[in-house]
Amino acid sequence: MTSLQKRPARRGAVLRREAVAATIPVAVAALLAAAGPASAGTGAAGPTAPAGSAGSAGAGDPYFPLAGNGGYHVSHYGLTLAYDPKTGHLDGTAVLTARATQRLTRFDLDLRGLKVTGVTVDHRKAAHRRDGQELVVTPRTALRKGHEFRVTVTYNGTPGPVTDPDGSLDGWIPTDDGAFVAGEPQGAMTWFPANNHPQDKSSYDFTITVPAGHTAVANGVLRGQRTAHGRTTYRWRQSEPMAAYLATATVGKFKVEQYTTRDGVKVYNAVDPREAAKAAPVLKELPSVLEWESRLFGPYPYRAAGAVVDHAPQVGYALETQTRPLYDSAPALSTLVHESAHQWFGDSVSLTRWKDIWLNEGFATYAEWLYDEQHGGPSAQNAFDTLYARPADDRLWAYPAGDPGSGAAIFGTPVYARGAMVLHELRKAVGDRTFLRILRTWASEHRYGHGTTAQFTALAERQSGKDLKSLFHTWLLTKGKPDKA
Ligand code: ARG
Ligand code: ZN
């Protein structure tokens, strides 16, 4: 069993990665939330049919009321894209295989901007209209509950990013040599029609054509690459289930490196030459980071891995894109550790609502602390103490990690740093062995699925045999600086 005993130092001090700083225009977020139709997203996620057998316009997430859709699940996306970085033009065909979870006279997809030129359902022309980020599809005949159907959407235009409630950009973000394509939490809908909420997970096939000399990188395994008439087509397959926000189709002029790890994981790294020298020593650690995390958290969930290191200074964050995290510049090792840990916590085990985001960010941040501790850096206790020393009016204590309050706050310091502090408190309360067993059981019981905060706290109590209610109440759910236990 992996222990948390110190291992010999293998490298110098780890660069601390500041959690994504969030200035929080709360009023803006409140406005956005209020802008959603009152009928949308109010618990209509599951099989509950709103009046008239129309699928609901949202998955029921109060932070992003229009994100996702009710009435069906997508099992597979087949995305065929052609992108011209010079003009910024995207041509797309999306083929969705879905199953109706209720009788459906119409249903929504999420798609922002772009022009839809045709929609078919089961190969028959379907009526469609646009309503903000909703693409409303009315099939010729109603779909019965349980029916598996195929939706084809052809579309084109000049994609661009959305601005999130916290002011950051997400989605299709053009760069000087292509596009940085990162979809958390909302941006998938800027480049393909989706059931855009992590409640829905699907497999993906991507066929992406770009001018020769450019590389198009998506998730999973590269199945083929072919150049003809000055254009190169890349085919990627993501077979394990993936939430839409973790999909990418990043385009740029990249140096590519491919190899297979000792564990048989296929690695594909794409690196902007401007970042290559700085990125190389960090990327070299990827196999050992994944091995170390596998020892701690259980088997790596995917058959593919890697990184896209872009040169995209306008982005300001990295993303745990499934199998192949996306970095806006050469990452620090701690960032690589963080995004890799998300492959277990966030990607394989997904959220059911954005409010639970600490299950992603707190866990990935705690992985950084554990990595430091076991590689000659400061201990997790040390990281905890440094944070705890912050005064009571520091933004760290502004809201509880387990209840950020709005979509504007999901990437704030309390979610990352205090989220990790929650896990450290848990570790101290249950001991190292039980703590690791909890993390591993969490990853294995919810592998490729979903987990909620309530399920995690229940698991922690079950595994430890301890009543942890007041611990979680204080550290996870109460705002303000807790008294030290
Ligand atoms: N999940 C990413 C990380 O922790 C951060 C994504 C931030 N996204 C955003 N739109 N601000 O690495
Ligand atoms: Zn993260």
JSON list of C-alpha atoms and ligand atoms in Angstrom, two decimals, residues 17 20 164 166 168-170 184-185 245 317-320 335 338-339 342 357 361 411 416, ligand 1:
[
{"chain": "A", "resi": 17, "resn": "ARG", "atom": "CA", "xyz": [0.92, 27.58, -8.63]},
{"chain": "A", "resi": 20, "resn": "VAL", "atom": "CA", "xyz": [-6.81, 31.01, -10.80]},
{"chain": "A", "resi": 164, "resn": "ASP", "atom": "CA", "xyz": [-17.58, 33.43, -18.17]},
{"chain": "A", "resi": 166, "resn": "ASP", "atom": "CA", "xyz": [-15.76, 35.50, -13.64]},
{"chain": "A", "resi": 168, "resn": "SER", "atom": "CA", "xyz": [-12.37, 34.58, -18.11]},
{"chain": "A", "resi": 169, "resn": "LEU", "atom": "CA", "xyz": [-12.58, 33.34, -21.69]},
{"chain": "A", "resi": 170, "resn": "ASP", "atom": "CA", "xyz": [-13.57, 29.80, -22.49]},
{"chain": "A", "resi": 184, "resn": "GLU", "atom": "CA", "xyz": [-14.81, 24.70, -18.84]},
{"chain": "A", "resi": 185, "resn": "PRO", "atom": "CA", "xyz": [-17.43, 25.41, -17.78]},
{"chain": "A", "resi": 245, "resn": "TYR", "atom": "CA", "xyz": [-16.34, 20.63, -21.42]},
{"chain": "A", "resi": 317, "resn": "TYR", "atom": "CA", "xyz": [-5.21, 29.13, -17.17]},
{"chain": "A", "resi": 318, "resn": "ALA", "atom": "CA", "xyz": [-4.64, 25.47, -17.88]},
{"chain": "A", "resi": 319, "resn": "LEU", "atom": "CA", "xyz": [-7.38, 22.90, -18.35]},
{"chain": "A", "resi": 320, "resn": "GLU", "atom": "CA", "xyz": [-7.60, 19.20, -17.57]},
{"chain": "A", "resi": 335, "resn": "THR", "atom": "CA", "xyz": [0.47, 22.48, -12.74]},
{"chain": "A", "resi": 338, "resn": "HIS", "atom": "CA", "xyz": [-2.65, 19.26, -10.86]},
{"chain": "A", "resi": 339, "resn": "GLU", "atom": "CA", "xyz": [-4.07, 18.67, -14.35]},
{"chain": "A", "resi": 342, "resn": "HIS", "atom": "CA", "xyz": [-7.93, 15.84, -12.55]},
{"chain": "A", "resi": 357, "resn": "ILE", "atom": "CA", "xyz": [-16.48, 21.99, -8.07]},
{"chain": "A", "resi": 361, "resn": "GLU", "atom": "CA", "xyz": [-10.22, 21.62, -7.72]},
{"chain": "A", "resi": 411, "resn": "PHE", "atom": "CA", "xyz": [-12.60, 28.99, -9.86]},
{"chain": "A", "resi": 416, "resn": "TYR", "atom": "CA", "xyz": [-8.87, 25.42, -4.77]},
{"chain": "B", "resi": 1, "resn": "ARG", "atom": "N1", "xyz": [-10.07, 23.52, -14.21]},
{"chain": "B", "resi": 1, "resn": "ARG", "atom": "C1", "xyz": [-8.99, 24.39, -14.58]},
{"chain": "B", "resi": 1, "resn": "ARG", "atom": "C2", "xyz": [-7.86, 24.07, -13.62]},
{"chain": "B", "resi": 1, "resn": "ARG", "atom": "O1", "xyz": [-8.01, 24.07, -12.46]},
{"chain": "B", "resi": 1, "resn": "ARG", "atom": "C3", "xyz": [-9.33, 25.83, -14.54]},
{"chain": "B", "resi": 1, "resn": "ARG", "atom": "C4", "xyz": [-10.30, 26.27, -15.58]},
{"chain": "B", "resi": 1, "resn": "ARG", "atom": "C5", "xyz": [-10.60, 27.71, -15.50]},
{"chain": "B", "resi": 1, "resn": "ARG", "atom": "N2", "xyz": [-11.55, 28.05, -16.48]},
{"chain": "B", "resi": 1, "resn": "ARG", "atom": "C6", "xyz": [-12.05, 29.24, -16.60]},
{"chain": "B", "resi": 1, "resn": "ARG", "atom": "N3", "xyz": [-12.95, 29.45, -17.54]},
{"chain": "B", "resi": 1, "resn": "ARG", "atom": "N4", "xyz": [-11.66, 30.22, -15.82]},
{"chain": "B", "resi": 1, "resn": "ARG", "atom": "O2", "xyz": [-6.81, 23.73, -13.98]}
]
